Amino acid sequence: MTPPAVGTWDPGQYHKFSDHRRRPAVELLARVPPAEDPGLVVDLGCGSGEITRLLAARWPGAAVQGVDNSPDMLERARAGAAAGGGGPGIEWVEDDIATWTPSRPPGLVYANASLQWVDGHEALFPRLFRALAPGGVLAVQMPRSREARSHLLMHEVLAAAGPGGAPIGPASLRREVSRRWVLGPAEYFDLLGSEAARIDVWTTEYLQVLAGEDPVLEWVRGTGLRPILNGLAEPDLARFLDAYRPALRDAYPRRADGTTLYPFPRLFIVAVRRT
Ligand SMILES: C[S@@+](CC[C@H](N)C(=O)[O-])C[C@H]1O[C@@H](n2cnc3c(N)ncnc32)[C@H](O)[C@@H]1O
């Protein structure tokens, strides 16, 4: 299975909804048990580094690394730290989570909204967990957006909005878009629970109140729509967007006050390794 194209993250688009995107990251961090000295803290899929700097502020004595495979995101992370955004001692590392191994066992591996882009969670999660130092913590948040209407519509439109009701784009793209890499809560419990001193798994649905023109389209442009934006050439991309935009407006109608409600489910995992 070809992984989604990750080389073309657009930090500007991703940050259009930074309040909504930041909240689960902060709520995940709040559930990480206090550790006086976690030694090494790794932010996996750190993006442009805002949350990495929160980790560095919470554990000022720790060595903190932000790992990401997008040069654009890492460039923004470096620039943010250099511009006085805090965390001058953070080490930014370009690497792929699928093959990443830590330089030494971390006391915390934190991954907010990144592991949903990586295939093979049945192997990935135990591998990350076993890489921790004794007593270390794996803290993960992932959107369950592929169950959301906005994401199901991507698949429906790709399957039937071509000329004469034909599919748009290659079959591999349609397979990728319909694939759900995030497992159910109980599956993560089963993957990690037997090796954990403590494990906490929970789901939340945020009722996001969005403003502006086609806000759900703008939201998914920053994340879930990227494989399609990167994977379709013109005129297929224009054809896709011409069908997808009105379908989103029907699914998420604009309210009389101009806002649009976009329910968004997320899954959280905090697992502590035995000492
Ligand atoms: C939605 S952003 C989240 C960024 C950050 N964790 C935050 O909460 O603001 C997802 C990030 O994961 C990164 N990413 C996706 N797949 C990856 C992979 N296989 N290896 C490393 N980073 C990856 C992307 O480049 C992107 O920066």
Tab-separated table of C-alpha atoms and ligand atoms in Angstrom:
chain	number	residue	atom	x	y	z
A	1	MET	CA	0.000	0.000	0.000
A	2	THR	CA	1.428	3.357	-1.001
A	3	PRO	CA	1.427	5.750	1.942
A	4	PRO	CA	-0.224	9.138	1.454
A	5	ALA	CA	1.946	11.812	-0.073
A	6	VAL	CA	3.265	13.707	2.918
A	7	GLY	CA	5.846	15.892	1.244
A	8	THR	CA	3.539	18.786	0.527
A	9	TRP	CA	2.102	19.925	3.830
A	10	ASP	CA	1.046	23.552	3.717
A	11	PRO	CA	1.681	25.105	7.143
A	12	GLY	CA	-0.399	28.193	6.281
A	13	GLN	CA	-3.488	26.135	5.404
A	14	TYR	CA	-3.030	23.871	8.438
A	15	HIS	CA	-2.921	26.854	10.812
A	16	LYS	CA	-6.124	28.495	9.551
A	17	PHE	CA	-7.992	26.689	12.326
A	18	SER	CA	-5.245	26.678	14.906
A	19	ASP	CA	-7.523	27.085	17.945
A	20	HIS	CA	-9.558	23.991	17.046
A	21	ARG	CA	-6.419	22.036	16.176
A	22	ARG	CA	-4.535	23.101	19.305
A	23	ARG	CA	-7.236	22.185	21.817
A	24	PRO	CA	-6.921	18.362	21.587
A	25	ALA	CA	-3.127	18.678	21.741
A	26	VAL	CA	-3.377	20.589	24.998
A	27	GLU	CA	-6.005	18.207	26.388
A	28	LEU	CA	-3.752	15.262	25.574
A	29	LEU	CA	-0.798	16.950	27.279
A	30	ALA	CA	-2.917	17.567	30.376
A	31	ARG	CA	-3.415	13.800	30.743
A	32	VAL	CA	0.297	12.908	30.590
A	33	PRO	CA	1.303	11.909	34.129
A	34	PRO	CA	3.816	14.249	35.738
A	35	ALA	CA	7.418	13.111	35.520
A	36	GLU	CA	10.146	15.130	37.145
A	37	ASP	CA	12.746	14.175	34.595
A	38	PRO	CA	11.570	12.316	31.504
A	39	GLY	CA	15.122	12.556	30.057
A	40	LEU	CA	14.273	12.559	26.367
A	41	VAL	CA	10.893	13.884	25.108
A	42	VAL	CA	10.026	13.255	21.449
A	43	ASP	CA	7.235	14.999	19.564
A	44	LEU	CA	6.528	12.625	16.659
A	45	GLY	CA	5.044	14.402	13.647
A	46	CYS	CA	5.788	17.725	15.315
A	47	GLY	CA	4.664	19.855	12.354
A	48	SER	CA	5.612	23.489	12.797
A	49	GLY	CA	6.552	22.945	16.421
A	50	GLU	CA	3.989	24.924	18.474
A	51	ILE	CA	3.181	21.900	20.629
A	52	THR	CA	6.845	20.847	20.788
A	53	ARG	CA	7.529	24.183	22.473
A	54	LEU	CA	4.751	23.465	25.005
A	55	LEU	CA	6.468	20.151	25.781
A	56	ALA	CA	9.800	21.946	26.234
A	57	ALA	CA	8.154	24.475	28.561
A	58	ARG	CA	6.563	21.737	30.648
A	59	TRP	CA	9.823	19.764	31.021
A	60	PRO	CA	12.543	22.438	30.920
A	61	GLY	CA	15.240	19.975	32.043
A	62	ALA	CA	14.511	17.436	29.308
A	63	ALA	CA	16.144	16.997	25.911
A	64	VAL	CA	13.330	17.667	23.432
A	65	GLN	CA	13.223	16.518	19.818
A	66	GLY	CA	10.635	17.383	17.172
A	67	VAL	CA	10.515	14.741	14.440
A	68	ASP	CA	8.722	15.261	11.118
A	69	ASN	CA	9.219	14.241	7.496
A	70	SER	CA	7.987	17.536	6.004
A	71	PRO	CA	10.846	19.970	5.308
A	72	ASP	CA	8.282	22.827	5.038
A	73	MET	CA	6.874	22.130	8.485
A	74	LEU	CA	10.367	21.788	10.016
A	75	GLU	CA	11.507	25.021	8.411
A	76	ARG	CA	8.599	26.802	10.052
A	77	ALA	CA	9.392	25.075	13.370
A	78	ARG	CA	13.014	26.271	13.232
A	79	ALA	CA	11.936	29.784	12.273
A	80	GLY	CA	9.373	29.922	15.106
A	81	ALA	CA	11.953	28.889	17.683
A	82	ALA	CA	14.526	31.313	16.259
A	83	ALA	CA	11.992	34.183	16.352
A	84	GLY	CA	11.737	33.850	20.109
A	85	GLY	CA	8.871	31.376	20.113
A	86	GLY	CA	10.562	29.485	22.926
A	87	GLY	CA	12.331	26.181	22.908
A	88	PRO	CA	15.739	27.302	21.627
A	89	GLY	CA	17.204	23.983	22.717
A	90	ILE	CA	14.790	21.836	20.748
A	91	GLU	CA	16.398	19.546	18.190
A	92	TRP	CA	14.417	19.346	14.933
A	93	VAL	CA	14.866	16.033	13.147
A	94	GLU	CA	13.738	15.170	9.622
A	95	ASP	CA	12.683	11.537	9.702
A	96	ASP	CA	9.820	9.235	8.817
A	97	ILE	CA	7.771	7.894	11.735
A	98	ALA	CA	7.361	4.574	9.899
A	99	THR	CA	11.068	3.812	10.306
A	100	TRP	CA	12.114	6.218	13.092
A	101	THR	CA	14.056	4.808	16.037
A	102	PRO	CA	15.068	6.967	19.006
A	103	SER	CA	18.684	7.819	19.732
A	104	ARG	CA	18.059	6.590	23.308
A	105	PRO	CA	14.897	5.396	25.124
A	106	PRO	CA	12.556	8.404	25.548
A	107	GLY	CA	10.621	9.110	28.727
A	108	LEU	CA	7.801	10.502	26.584
A	109	VAL	CA	6.748	9.927	23.005
A	110	TYR	CA	3.990	12.397	22.221
A	111	ALA	CA	2.169	12.289	18.855
A	112	ASN	CA	-0.651	14.718	18.200
A	113	ALA	CA	-2.577	14.338	14.933
A	114	SER	CA	0.250	12.560	13.127
A	115	LEU	CA	0.044	8.780	13.497
A	116	GLN	CA	-3.163	8.615	11.434
A	117	TRP	CA	-0.892	9.235	8.426
A	118	VAL	CA	1.220	6.156	9.149
A	119	ASP	CA	0.170	2.674	8.075
A	120	GLY	CA	0.309	-0.536	10.123
A	121	HIS	CA	-0.728	0.477	13.640
A	122	GLU	CA	-0.742	-3.161	14.766
A	123	ALA	CA	3.076	-3.133	14.508
A	124	LEU	CA	3.743	0.604	14.931
A	125	PHE	CA	2.142	1.092	18.358
A	126	PRO	CA	3.883	-1.831	20.129
A	127	ARG	CA	7.175	-0.759	18.500
A	128	LEU	CA	6.847	2.833	19.769
A	129	PHE	CA	5.776	1.605	23.197
A	130	ARG	CA	8.708	-0.806	23.531
A	131	ALA	CA	11.131	1.972	22.514
A	132	LEU	CA	10.227	3.902	25.714
A	133	ALA	CA	12.388	4.017	28.818
A	134	PRO	CA	10.960	2.040	31.778
A	135	GLY	CA	8.047	4.070	33.178
A	136	GLY	CA	7.922	6.093	29.950
A	137	VAL	CA	4.712	7.357	28.399
A	138	LEU	CA	3.210	7.074	24.920
A	139	ALA	CA	0.628	9.833	24.392
A	140	VAL	CA	-1.313	9.895	21.123
A	141	GLN	CA	-4.244	11.815	19.676
A	142	MET	CA	-5.657	10.977	16.258
A	143	PRO	CA	-8.674	12.312	14.410
A	144	ARG	CA	-11.259	9.684	13.527
A	145	SER	CA	-12.210	11.864	10.601
A	146	ARG	CA	-12.453	9.084	8.055
A	147	GLU	CA	-15.768	8.226	9.699
A	148	ALA	CA	-16.965	11.816	9.295
A	149	ARG	CA	-19.344	12.739	6.475
A	150	SER	CA	-16.740	15.155	5.052
A	151	HIS	CA	-14.332	12.258	4.477
A	152	LEU	CA	-16.907	9.698	3.308
A	153	LEU	CA	-17.958	12.279	0.715
A	154	MET	CA	-14.393	12.407	-0.632
A	155	HIS	CA	-14.691	8.739	-1.518
A	156	GLU	CA	-18.239	9.080	-2.909
A	157	VAL	CA	-17.293	12.020	-5.138
A	158	LEU	CA	-14.101	10.316	-6.378
A	159	ALA	CA	-16.137	7.209	-7.219
A	160	ALA	CA	-18.832	8.855	-9.338
A	161	ALA	CA	-18.225	12.494	-10.296
A	162	GLY	CA	-16.237	11.882	-13.480
A	163	PRO	CA	-17.757	12.276	-16.973
A	164	GLY	CA	-20.863	10.064	-17.310
A	165	GLY	CA	-20.695	9.071	-13.638
A	166	ALA	CA	-17.252	7.492	-14.031
A	167	PRO	CA	-14.679	7.520	-11.214
A	168	ILE	CA	-12.128	10.324	-11.002
A	169	GLY	CA	-8.408	9.612	-10.706
A	170	PRO	CA	-6.525	6.352	-10.271
A	171	ALA	CA	-7.941	3.398	-8.349
A	172	SER	CA	-4.957	3.617	-5.968
A	173	LEU	CA	-6.069	7.112	-4.857
A	174	ARG	CA	-9.633	5.914	-4.247
A	175	ARG	CA	-8.333	3.001	-2.188
A	176	GLU	CA	-6.117	5.326	-0.177
A	177	VAL	CA	-8.930	7.770	0.544
A	178	SER	CA	-11.363	5.072	1.654
A	179	ARG	CA	-8.786	3.289	3.817
A	180	ARG	CA	-9.157	3.691	7.590
A	181	TRP	CA	-5.804	3.431	9.304
A	182	VAL	CA	-7.026	4.436	12.743
A	183	LEU	CA	-8.242	1.394	14.683
A	184	GLY	CA	-10.991	1.296	17.308
A	185	PRO	CA	-10.328	2.241	20.965
A	186	ALA	CA	-10.460	-1.367	22.192
A	187	GLU	CA	-7.912	-2.427	19.582
A	188	TYR	CA	-5.341	0.038	20.954
A	189	PHE	CA	-6.157	-1.164	24.456
A	190	ASP	CA	-5.435	-4.730	23.314
A	191	LEU	CA	-2.233	-3.733	21.493
A	192	LEU	CA	-0.686	-1.987	24.505
A	193	GLY	CA	-2.631	-2.982	27.612
A	194	SER	CA	-0.816	-6.203	28.477
A	195	GLU	CA	2.568	-4.386	28.553
A	196	ALA	CA	1.336	-1.208	30.228
A	197	ALA	CA	1.432	-0.250	33.895
A	198	ARG	CA	-1.543	2.040	33.110
A	199	ILE	CA	-3.489	2.785	29.984
A	200	ASP	CA	-6.204	5.346	29.323
A	201	VAL	CA	-8.075	5.360	25.997
A	202	TRP	CA	-10.940	7.730	25.268
A	203	THR	CA	-12.824	9.390	22.427
A	204	THR	CA	-14.331	12.850	22.175
A	205	GLU	CA	-16.440	14.535	19.547
A	206	TYR	CA	-15.822	18.286	19.351
A	207	LEU	CA	-18.681	20.329	17.946
A	208	GLN	CA	-16.517	22.767	16.029
A	209	VAL	CA	-18.092	26.093	15.164
A	210	LEU	CA	-16.489	27.323	11.947
A	211	ALA	CA	-16.861	30.683	10.237
A	212	GLY	CA	-16.447	31.846	6.651
A	213	GLU	CA	-17.154	30.593	3.149
A	214	ASP	CA	-17.008	26.799	2.692
A	215	PRO	CA	-15.222	26.357	6.032
A	216	VAL	CA	-15.343	22.546	6.030
A	217	LEU	CA	-13.624	22.501	2.643
A	218	GLU	CA	-10.997	24.887	4.025
A	219	TRP	CA	-10.577	22.634	7.067
A	220	VAL	CA	-9.996	19.431	5.068
A	221	ARG	CA	-7.692	21.245	2.607
A	222	GLY	CA	-5.243	21.554	5.529
A	223	THR	CA	-5.201	17.823	6.303
A	224	GLY	CA	-7.475	15.052	5.019
A	225	LEU	CA	-7.889	16.357	1.466
A	226	ARG	CA	-4.132	16.530	0.837
A	227	PRO	CA	-3.832	13.106	-0.836
A	228	ILE	CA	-6.482	14.227	-3.350
A	229	LEU	CA	-5.036	17.722	-3.815
A	230	ASN	CA	-1.610	16.157	-4.363
A	231	GLY	CA	-2.850	13.140	-6.315
A	232	LEU	CA	-5.241	14.617	-8.923
A	233	ALA	CA	-4.135	16.599	-11.970
A	234	GLU	CA	-6.354	19.062	-13.835
A	235	PRO	CA	-9.050	18.814	-15.096
A	236	ASP	CA	-9.833	16.003	-12.636
A	237	LEU	CA	-9.076	18.163	-9.602
A	238	ALA	CA	-11.456	20.937	-10.741
A	239	ARG	CA	-14.128	18.344	-11.505
A	240	PHE	CA	-13.680	16.818	-8.057
A	241	LEU	CA	-13.902	20.171	-6.247
A	242	ASP	CA	-16.942	21.258	-8.312
A	243	ALA	CA	-18.827	18.215	-6.996
A	244	TYR	CA	-17.303	18.040	-3.514
A	245	ARG	CA	-17.897	21.699	-2.543
A	246	PRO	CA	-21.750	21.608	-2.925
A	247	ALA	CA	-21.894	18.154	-1.321
A	248	LEU	CA	-20.142	19.592	1.750
A	249	ARG	CA	-22.524	22.562	1.807
A	250	ASP	CA	-25.485	20.125	1.899
A	251	ALA	CA	-23.894	17.984	4.602
A	252	TYR	CA	-22.855	20.975	6.754
A	253	PRO	CA	-25.319	23.798	6.006
A	254	ARG	CA	-24.415	27.344	6.902
A	255	ARG	CA	-26.601	28.587	9.752
A	256	ALA	CA	-28.577	31.822	9.926
A	257	ASP	CA	-25.825	33.437	12.001
A	258	GLY	CA	-23.237	32.572	9.327
A	259	THR	CA	-21.516	29.777	11.250
A	260	THR	CA	-21.182	26.137	10.246
A	261	LEU	CA	-21.175	23.279	12.750
A	262	TYR	CA	-18.572	20.607	12.009
A	263	PRO	CA	-18.664	17.677	14.487
A	264	PHE	CA	-15.195	16.151	14.687
A	265	PRO	CA	-14.362	12.860	16.481
A	266	ARG	CA	-10.949	12.254	18.029
A	267	LEU	CA	-9.285	9.300	19.788
A	268	PHE	CA	-6.810	9.689	22.659
A	269	ILE	CA	-4.372	7.163	24.151
A	270	VAL	CA	-2.059	7.594	27.138
A	271	ALA	CA	-0.113	4.432	28.029
A	272	VAL	CA	2.566	4.157	30.711
A	273	ARG	CA	5.269	1.519	30.343
A	274	ARG	CA	6.098	-0.664	33.332
A	275	THR	CA	9.188	0.286	35.292
B	1	LIG	C1	-1.765	17.389	11.312
B	1	LIG	S1	-0.063	17.773	11.442
B	1	LIG	C2	0.154	17.805	13.218
B	1	LIG	C3	1.348	18.606	13.616
B	1	LIG	C4	1.582	18.739	15.123
B	1	LIG	N1	1.726	17.450	15.774
B	1	LIG	C5	0.490	19.540	15.791
B	1	LIG	O1	-0.231	18.988	16.603
B	1	LIG	O2	0.359	20.724	15.498
B	1	LIG	C6	0.604	16.192	11.007
B	1	LIG	C7	2.112	16.205	10.884
B	1	LIG	O3	2.553	14.850	10.772
B	1	LIG	C8	3.600	14.812	9.838
B	1	LIG	N2	3.711	13.459	9.284
B	1	LIG	C9	2.766	12.772	8.602
B	1	LIG	N3	3.229	11.565	8.270
B	1	LIG	C10	4.489	11.478	8.756
B	1	LIG	C11	5.500	10.477	8.728
B	1	LIG	N4	5.288	9.301	8.144
B	1	LIG	N5	6.679	10.731	9.345
B	1	LIG	C12	6.914	11.920	9.943
B	1	LIG	N6	5.991	12.920	10.001
B	1	LIG	C13	4.798	12.695	9.405
B	1	LIG	C14	3.249	15.852	8.805
B	1	LIG	O4	4.367	16.278	8.054
B	1	LIG	C15	2.643	16.946	9.664
B	1	LIG	O5	3.584	17.896	10.056
